[in-house]
Amino acid sequence: MQLIGIHHLTAVTADAPGNHAFYTKVLGLRLVKKTVNQDDVSAYHLFYADGLASPGSDITFFDWPVERESRGTRSISRTALRVAGEGTLAYWEKRLTEAGVRHHGITERDGRTVLDFEDFEGQRLTLVDGGDGEAHPWHGSPVPADRQIRGLGPITISVPDLGPTETVLTRVMNMRRVRSYAQEGAEVVVYEMGSGGAAAELHVAVEPDLPQAQQGAGGVHHVAFRIPDADYEAWTDRLRSIRLPSSGPVDRFYFRSLYFREPNGILFEIATDGPGFASDSETMETLGETLALPPFLEHRRAEIEAGLKPL
């Protein structure tokens, strides 16, 4: 029973219109689902992904009226977005510069070429040359097909104490510890899932001297890991059998989930690939064009729409 890789990552914005403009017009991602936080329907939940809304390609945002994140440990500290092809990072360096986006230039980390930057709220992002393989570009993107973002990974978390986190990663989640590297004075330990590679890695920075992060705009709420649909009940049983506190089964309509916190307090989710974003009234061609609600919220559409600001 193995995790496949990164499923999605959910972050926080306090400016949904600005967020939509940045991720679609600057980064060229496709808005594949405009819906609401199912636990707080006053807030948008925006999903950006590749042209086919592929599992492992979506970065998502809750729109909450909150202050900026206070950075620190016990948090998800950096989100990498995979690109591929000779010259792609040079293309992005020029594009970000022209868009006035703060970045740190092209460099190398853990044997890969990377470009670190931040969105307008301070969300820490990285473009990494690690997107070889199948690509699903979006025809409506302002970014050329061969330069588009292909998916997520690796994801970096920060913890003050590696031991308890490693126990959960390796003994509960069946990840493999494969290597480590130094970054800004911290040891970063790399764990891989499934067949490995950038799309299936979690990097854990050990930073005991940092204060604890306070979540807010520009920060990350949780990271989700992919499982085959057929393994969902087995993972539910696994967490229950080892008495790891969790949400229990949660049906998000577009996928099924399990939530739990690792020992340093970071929220993890295990999520199925299916049924997918075209399982409601939207087709693959019309994803993201309307406010989509799962069936159990449809009877509240008028109320929900009245509480949302236009994008």
One Martini backbone bead per residue (centre of mass of N, CA, C, O) as a GRO file, in nm:
protein
  311
    1MET     BB    1   0.087   0.043   0.030
    2GLN     BB    2   0.097   0.341  -0.170
    3LEU     BB    3   0.205   0.632  -0.241
    4ILE     BB    4   0.235   0.830  -0.534
    5GLY     BB    5   0.209   1.144  -0.435
    6ILE     BB    6   0.121   1.444  -0.511
    7HIS     BB    7  -0.196   1.598  -0.521
    8HIS     BB    8  -0.215   1.863  -0.327
    9LEU     BB    9  -0.228   2.221  -0.247
   10THR     BB   10  -0.328   2.431   0.036
   11ALA     BB   11  -0.390   2.771   0.056
   12VAL     BB   12  -0.375   3.130   0.142
   13THR     BB   13  -0.606   3.399   0.082
   14ALA     BB   14  -0.716   3.766   0.081
   15ASP     BB   15  -0.731   3.772  -0.263
   16ALA     BB   16  -0.903   3.639  -0.505
   17PRO     BB   17  -0.865   3.821  -0.758
   18GLY     BB   18  -0.553   3.836  -0.738
   19ASN     BB   19  -0.506   3.533  -0.744
   20HIS     BB   20  -0.635   3.475  -1.018
   21ALA     BB   21  -0.449   3.659  -1.183
   22PHE     BB   22  -0.176   3.529  -1.111
   23TYR     BB   23  -0.229   3.215  -1.180
   24THR     BB   24  -0.333   3.272  -1.482
   25LYS     BB   25  -0.153   3.521  -1.604
   26VAL     BB   26   0.136   3.454  -1.495
   27LEU     BB   27   0.140   3.124  -1.461
   28GLY     BB   28  -0.089   2.981  -1.656
   29LEU     BB   29  -0.315   2.857  -1.513
   30ARG     BB   30  -0.599   2.660  -1.454
   31LEU     BB   31  -0.925   2.705  -1.377
   32VAL     BB   32  -1.099   2.407  -1.260
   33LYS     BB   33  -1.226   2.526  -0.974
   34LYS     BB   34  -1.517   2.704  -0.856
   35THR     BB   35  -1.558   2.711  -0.514
   36VAL     BB   36  -1.608   2.595  -0.182
   37ASN     BB   37  -1.570   2.565   0.138
   38GLN     BB   38  -1.724   2.298   0.293
   39ASP     BB   39  -1.667   2.429   0.600
   40ASP     BB   40  -1.679   2.740   0.451
   41VAL     BB   41  -1.903   2.901   0.240
   42SER     BB   42  -1.771   3.202   0.248
   43ALA     BB   43  -1.539   3.054   0.088
   44TYR     BB   44  -1.330   3.011  -0.137
   45HIS     BB   45  -1.232   2.740  -0.373
   46LEU     BB   46  -0.935   2.732  -0.558
   47PHE     BB   47  -0.841   2.561  -0.867
   48TYR     BB   48  -0.519   2.489  -0.999
   49ALA     BB   49  -0.402   2.363  -1.325
   50ASP     BB   50  -0.398   2.183  -1.578
   51GLY     BB   51  -0.569   2.108  -1.870
   52LEU     BB   52  -0.683   1.819  -1.705
   53ALA     BB   53  -0.682   1.817  -1.397
   54SER     BB   54  -0.447   1.670  -1.270
   55PRO     BB   55  -0.328   1.482  -1.053
   56GLY     BB   56  -0.064   1.683  -0.911
   57SER     BB   57  -0.141   1.997  -1.035
   58ASP     BB   58  -0.287   2.128  -0.776
   59ILE     BB   59  -0.342   2.454  -0.664
   60THR     BB   60  -0.495   2.582  -0.367
   61PHE     BB   61  -0.759   2.816  -0.231
   62PHE     BB   62  -0.834   3.001   0.045
   63ASP     BB   63  -1.068   3.269   0.117
   64TRP     BB   64  -0.942   3.482   0.371
   65PRO     BB   65  -0.974   3.746   0.619
   66VAL     BB   66  -0.639   3.774   0.671
   67GLU     BB   67  -0.342   3.782   0.776
   68ARG     BB   68  -0.032   3.739   0.749
   69GLU     BB   69   0.201   3.531   0.766
   70SER     BB   70   0.399   3.377   1.019
   71ARG     BB   71   0.699   3.270   1.006
   72GLY     BB   72   0.806   2.915   1.040
   73THR     BB   73   0.766   2.645   1.203
   74ARG     BB   74   0.536   2.407   1.162
   75SER     BB   75   0.541   2.398   0.829
   76ILE     BB   76   0.470   2.495   0.502
   77SER     BB   77   0.738   2.656   0.313
   78ARG     BB   78   0.735   2.512   0.013
   79THR     BB   79   0.643   2.535  -0.343
   80ALA     BB   80   0.671   2.326  -0.613
   81LEU     BB   81   0.704   2.372  -0.976
   82ARG     BB   82   0.694   2.199  -1.269
   83VAL     BB   83   0.935   2.194  -1.529
   84ALA     BB   84   1.051   2.185  -1.884
   85GLY     BB   85   1.332   2.240  -2.053
   86GLU     BB   86   1.531   2.410  -2.236
   87GLY     BB   87   1.503   2.743  -2.108
   88THR     BB   88   1.260   2.766  -1.906
   89LEU     BB   89   1.382   2.929  -1.668
   90ALA     BB   90   1.460   3.172  -1.842
   91TYR     BB   91   1.176   3.243  -1.921
   92TRP     BB   92   1.071   3.286  -1.626
   93GLU     BB   93   1.263   3.505  -1.538
   94LYS     BB   94   1.163   3.710  -1.746
   95ARG     BB   95   0.860   3.704  -1.680
   96LEU     BB   96   0.878   3.789  -1.382
   97THR     BB   97   1.025   4.052  -1.423
   98GLU     BB   98   0.806   4.186  -1.612
   99ALA     BB   99   0.580   4.141  -1.370
  100GLY     BB  100   0.718   4.216  -1.084
  101VAL     BB  101   0.844   3.956  -0.960
  102ARG     BB  102   0.977   3.818  -0.697
  103HIS     BB  103   1.318   3.698  -0.719
  104HIS     BB  104   1.637   3.471  -0.706
  105GLY     BB  105   1.709   3.323  -0.934
  106ILE     BB  106   1.912   3.097  -1.079
  107THR     BB  107   1.965   2.771  -0.939
  108GLU     BB  108   2.083   2.516  -0.706
  109ARG     BB  109   1.904   2.214  -0.575
  110ASP     BB  110   1.941   1.899  -0.520
  111GLY     BB  111   2.037   1.874  -0.840
  112ARG     BB  112   1.849   2.122  -0.923
  113THR     BB  113   1.693   2.353  -1.110
  114VAL     BB  114   1.605   2.683  -0.981
  115LEU     BB  115   1.317   2.920  -0.899
  116ASP     BB  116   1.266   3.163  -0.676
  117PHE     BB  117   0.945   3.286  -0.542
  118GLU     BB  118   0.673   3.531  -0.509
  119ASP     BB  119   0.385   3.631  -0.441
  120PHE     BB  120   0.182   3.905  -0.346
  121GLU     BB  121   0.170   3.747  -0.038
  122GLY     BB  122   0.438   3.547   0.001
  123GLN     BB  123   0.432   3.298  -0.153
  124ARG     BB  124   0.636   3.015  -0.159
  125LEU     BB  125   0.811   2.951  -0.463
  126THR     BB  126   0.904   2.697  -0.720
  127LEU     BB  127   1.094   2.641  -1.000
  128VAL     BB  128   1.145   2.312  -1.147
  129ASP     BB  129   1.356   2.088  -1.308
  130GLY     BB  130   1.095   1.813  -1.317
  131GLY     BB  131   0.886   1.764  -1.598
  132ASP     BB  132   0.911   1.503  -1.709
  133GLY     BB  133   0.692   1.383  -1.939
  134GLU     BB  134   0.376   1.409  -1.920
  135ALA     BB  135   0.164   1.659  -2.079
  136HIS     BB  136  -0.111   1.922  -2.002
  137PRO     BB  137  -0.188   2.167  -2.167
  138TRP     BB  138  -0.324   2.497  -2.191
  139HIS     BB  139  -0.477   2.674  -2.447
  140GLY     BB  140  -0.542   2.946  -2.253
  141SER     BB  141  -0.258   3.017  -2.207
  142PRO     BB  142   0.005   3.263  -2.192
  143VAL     BB  143   0.177   3.008  -2.199
  144PRO     BB  144   0.362   2.812  -2.351
  145ALA     BB  145   0.337   2.478  -2.367
  146ASP     BB  146   0.658   2.415  -2.312
  147ARG     BB  147   0.643   2.622  -2.035
  148GLN     BB  148   0.454   2.493  -1.858
  149ILE     BB  149   0.310   2.386  -1.587
  150ARG     BB  150   0.291   2.035  -1.469
  151GLY     BB  151   0.335   2.047  -1.145
  152LEU     BB  152   0.400   1.913  -0.840
  153GLY     BB  153   0.711   1.937  -0.696
  154PRO     BB  154   0.837   1.963  -0.429
  155ILE     BB  155   0.772   1.957  -0.077
  156THR     BB  156   0.819   2.184   0.202
  157ILE     BB  157   0.902   2.132   0.540
  158SER     BB  158   0.892   2.247   0.888
  159VAL     BB  159   1.089   2.128   1.169
  160PRO     BB  160   1.223   2.085   1.499
  161ASP     BB  161   1.163   1.757   1.486
  162LEU     BB  162   1.227   1.470   1.314
  163GLY     BB  163   1.158   1.195   1.445
  164PRO     BB  164   0.839   1.187   1.457
  165THR     BB  165   0.798   1.244   1.157
  166GLU     BB  166   0.954   1.003   1.042
  167THR     BB  167   0.778   0.784   1.160
  168VAL     BB  168   0.526   0.855   0.993
  169LEU     BB  169   0.646   0.851   0.707
  170THR     BB  170   0.767   0.546   0.724
  171ARG     BB  171   0.548   0.369   0.905
  172VAL     BB  172   0.272   0.486   0.788
  173MET     BB  173   0.337   0.611   0.475
  174ASN     BB  174   0.585   0.464   0.326
  175MET     BB  175   0.830   0.621   0.314
  176ARG     BB  176   1.157   0.722   0.180
  177ARG     BB  177   1.475   0.761   0.277
  178VAL     BB  178   1.733   0.910   0.050
  179ARG     BB  179   1.831   1.208   0.153
  180SER     BB  180   2.052   1.503   0.190
  181TYR     BB  181   2.068   1.865   0.262
  182ALA     BB  182   2.180   2.196   0.250
  183GLN     BB  183   1.993   2.497   0.386
  184GLU     BB  184   2.045   2.769   0.544
  185GLY     BB  185   2.165   2.573   0.791
  186ALA     BB  186   1.986   2.332   0.708
  187GLU     BB  187   1.851   2.026   0.724
  188VAL     BB  188   1.745   1.825   0.441
  189VAL     BB  189   1.503   1.573   0.412
  190VAL     BB  190   1.437   1.306   0.184
  191TYR     BB  191   1.119   1.189   0.066
  192GLU     BB  192   0.965   0.906  -0.094
  193MET     BB  193   0.731   0.800  -0.345
  194GLY     BB  194   0.684   0.551  -0.519
  195SER     BB  195   0.879   0.635  -0.806
  196GLY     BB  196   0.948   0.915  -0.763
  197GLY     BB  197   1.055   1.222  -0.775
  198ALA     BB  198   0.940   1.542  -0.768
  199ALA     BB  199   0.624   1.440  -0.749
  200ALA     BB  200   0.741   1.231  -0.489
  201GLU     BB  201   0.830   1.464  -0.270
  202LEU     BB  202   0.953   1.522   0.070
  203HIS     BB  203   1.078   1.803   0.238
  204VAL     BB  204   1.274   1.823   0.549
  205ALA     BB  205   1.321   2.088   0.760
  206VAL     BB  206   1.554   2.145   1.023
  207GLU     BB  207   1.423   2.412   1.264
  208PRO     BB  208   1.464   2.474   1.600
  209ASP     BB  209   1.511   2.813   1.597
  210LEU     BB  210   1.230   2.864   1.519
  211PRO     BB  211   0.941   2.983   1.518
  212GLN     BB  212   0.616   2.953   1.517
  213ALA     BB  213   0.389   2.943   1.296
  214GLN     BB  214   0.137   3.165   1.148
  215GLN     BB  215  -0.140   3.151   0.994
  216GLY     BB  216  -0.195   3.287   0.653
  217ALA     BB  217  -0.146   3.488   0.421
  218GLY     BB  218   0.092   3.310   0.225
  219GLY     BB  219   0.014   3.036   0.323
  220VAL     BB  220  -0.026   2.695   0.438
  221HIS     BB  221  -0.259   2.445   0.516
  222HIS     BB  222  -0.208   2.186   0.311
  223VAL     BB  223  -0.118   1.846   0.223
  224ALA     BB  224  -0.157   1.611  -0.048
  225PHE     BB  225  -0.187   1.258  -0.109
  226ARG     BB  226  -0.170   0.999  -0.330
  227ILE     BB  227  -0.426   0.758  -0.424
  228PRO     BB  228  -0.581   0.500  -0.506
  229ASP     BB  229  -0.909   0.441  -0.498
  230ALA     BB  230  -0.886   0.133  -0.391
  231ASP     BB  231  -0.721   0.236  -0.108
  232TYR     BB  232  -0.903   0.392   0.090
  233GLU     BB  233  -1.001   0.182   0.302
  234ALA     BB  234  -0.718   0.092   0.388
  235TRP     BB  235  -0.630   0.368   0.505
  236THR     BB  236  -0.854   0.392   0.707
  237ASP     BB  237  -0.776   0.134   0.863
  238ARG     BB  238  -0.486   0.208   0.932
  239LEU     BB  239  -0.536   0.458   1.110
  240ARG     BB  240  -0.725   0.309   1.307
  241SER     BB  241  -0.533   0.072   1.400
  242ILE     BB  242  -0.304   0.294   1.513
  243ARG     BB  243  -0.452   0.543   1.645
  244LEU     BB  244  -0.468   0.784   1.448
  245PRO     BB  245  -0.572   1.081   1.442
  246SER     BB  246  -0.873   1.157   1.250
  247SER     BB  247  -1.139   1.230   1.034
  248GLY     BB  248  -1.197   1.030   0.852
  249PRO     BB  249  -1.416   0.999   0.623
  250VAL     BB  250  -1.414   1.222   0.326
  251ASP     BB  251  -1.643   1.367   0.099
  252ARG     BB  252  -1.551   1.589  -0.183
  253PHE     BB  253  -1.660   1.449  -0.464
  254TYR     BB  254  -1.380   1.476  -0.632
  255PHE     BB  255  -1.280   1.338  -0.364
  256ARG     BB  256  -1.121   1.139  -0.119
  257SER     BB  257  -1.060   1.176   0.241
  258LEU     BB  258  -0.781   1.223   0.478
  259TYR     BB  259  -0.711   1.356   0.808
  260PHE     BB  260  -0.391   1.466   0.958
  261ARG     BB  261  -0.142   1.503   1.209
  262GLU     BB  262   0.160   1.546   1.258
  263PRO     BB  263   0.365   1.582   1.535
  264ASN     BB  264   0.420   1.905   1.442
  265GLY     BB  265   0.112   1.994   1.316
  266ILE     BB  266   0.083   1.909   1.027
  267LEU     BB  267  -0.137   1.900   0.762
  268PHE     BB  268  -0.272   1.603   0.631
  269GLU     BB  269  -0.356   1.436   0.317
  270ILE     BB  270  -0.558   1.179   0.178
  271ALA     BB  271  -0.611   1.121  -0.182
  272THR     BB  272  -0.796   1.065  -0.445
  273ASP     BB  273  -0.820   1.083  -0.787
  274GLY     BB  274  -1.118   1.030  -0.756
  275PRO     BB  275  -1.346   1.134  -0.991
  276GLY     BB  276  -1.319   1.440  -1.037
  277PHE     BB  277  -1.391   1.761  -1.198
  278ALA     BB  278  -1.610   1.618  -1.417
  279SER     BB  279  -1.856   1.517  -1.200
  280ASP     BB  280  -2.029   1.743  -1.274
  281SER     BB  281  -2.170   1.988  -1.483
  282GLU     BB  282  -1.891   2.000  -1.576
  283THR     BB  283  -1.671   1.997  -1.823
  284MET     BB  284  -1.359   1.984  -1.941
  285GLU     BB  285  -1.411   2.251  -2.116
  286THR     BB  286  -1.570   2.414  -1.847
  287LEU     BB  287  -1.379   2.453  -1.636
  288GLY     BB  288  -1.426   2.726  -1.407
  289GLU     BB  289  -1.684   2.906  -1.521
  290THR     BB  290  -1.835   2.828  -1.257
  291LEU     BB  291  -2.014   2.775  -0.977
  292ALA     BB  292  -1.928   2.495  -0.795
  293LEU     BB  293  -2.139   2.237  -0.649
  294PRO     BB  294  -2.212   2.011  -0.452
  295PRO     BB  295  -2.502   1.847  -0.397
  296PHE     BB  296  -2.513   1.921  -0.074
  297LEU     BB  297  -2.511   2.256  -0.171
  298GLU     BB  298  -2.722   2.337  -0.392
  299HIS     BB  299  -2.965   2.445  -0.204
  300ARG     BB  300  -2.748   2.706  -0.130
  301ARG     BB  301  -2.669   2.888  -0.371
  302ALA     BB  302  -2.789   3.172  -0.323
  303GLU     BB  303  -2.649   3.218  -0.052
  304ILE     BB  304  -2.356   3.175  -0.146
  305GLU     BB  305  -2.339   3.383  -0.377
  306ALA     BB  306  -2.408   3.635  -0.193
  307GLY     BB  307  -2.120   3.588  -0.018
  308LEU     BB  308  -1.963   3.647  -0.285
  309LYS     BB  309  -1.709   3.768  -0.462
  310PRO     BB  310  -1.602   3.867  -0.749
  311LEU     BB  311  -1.341   3.781  -0.983
   0.00000   0.00000   0.00000
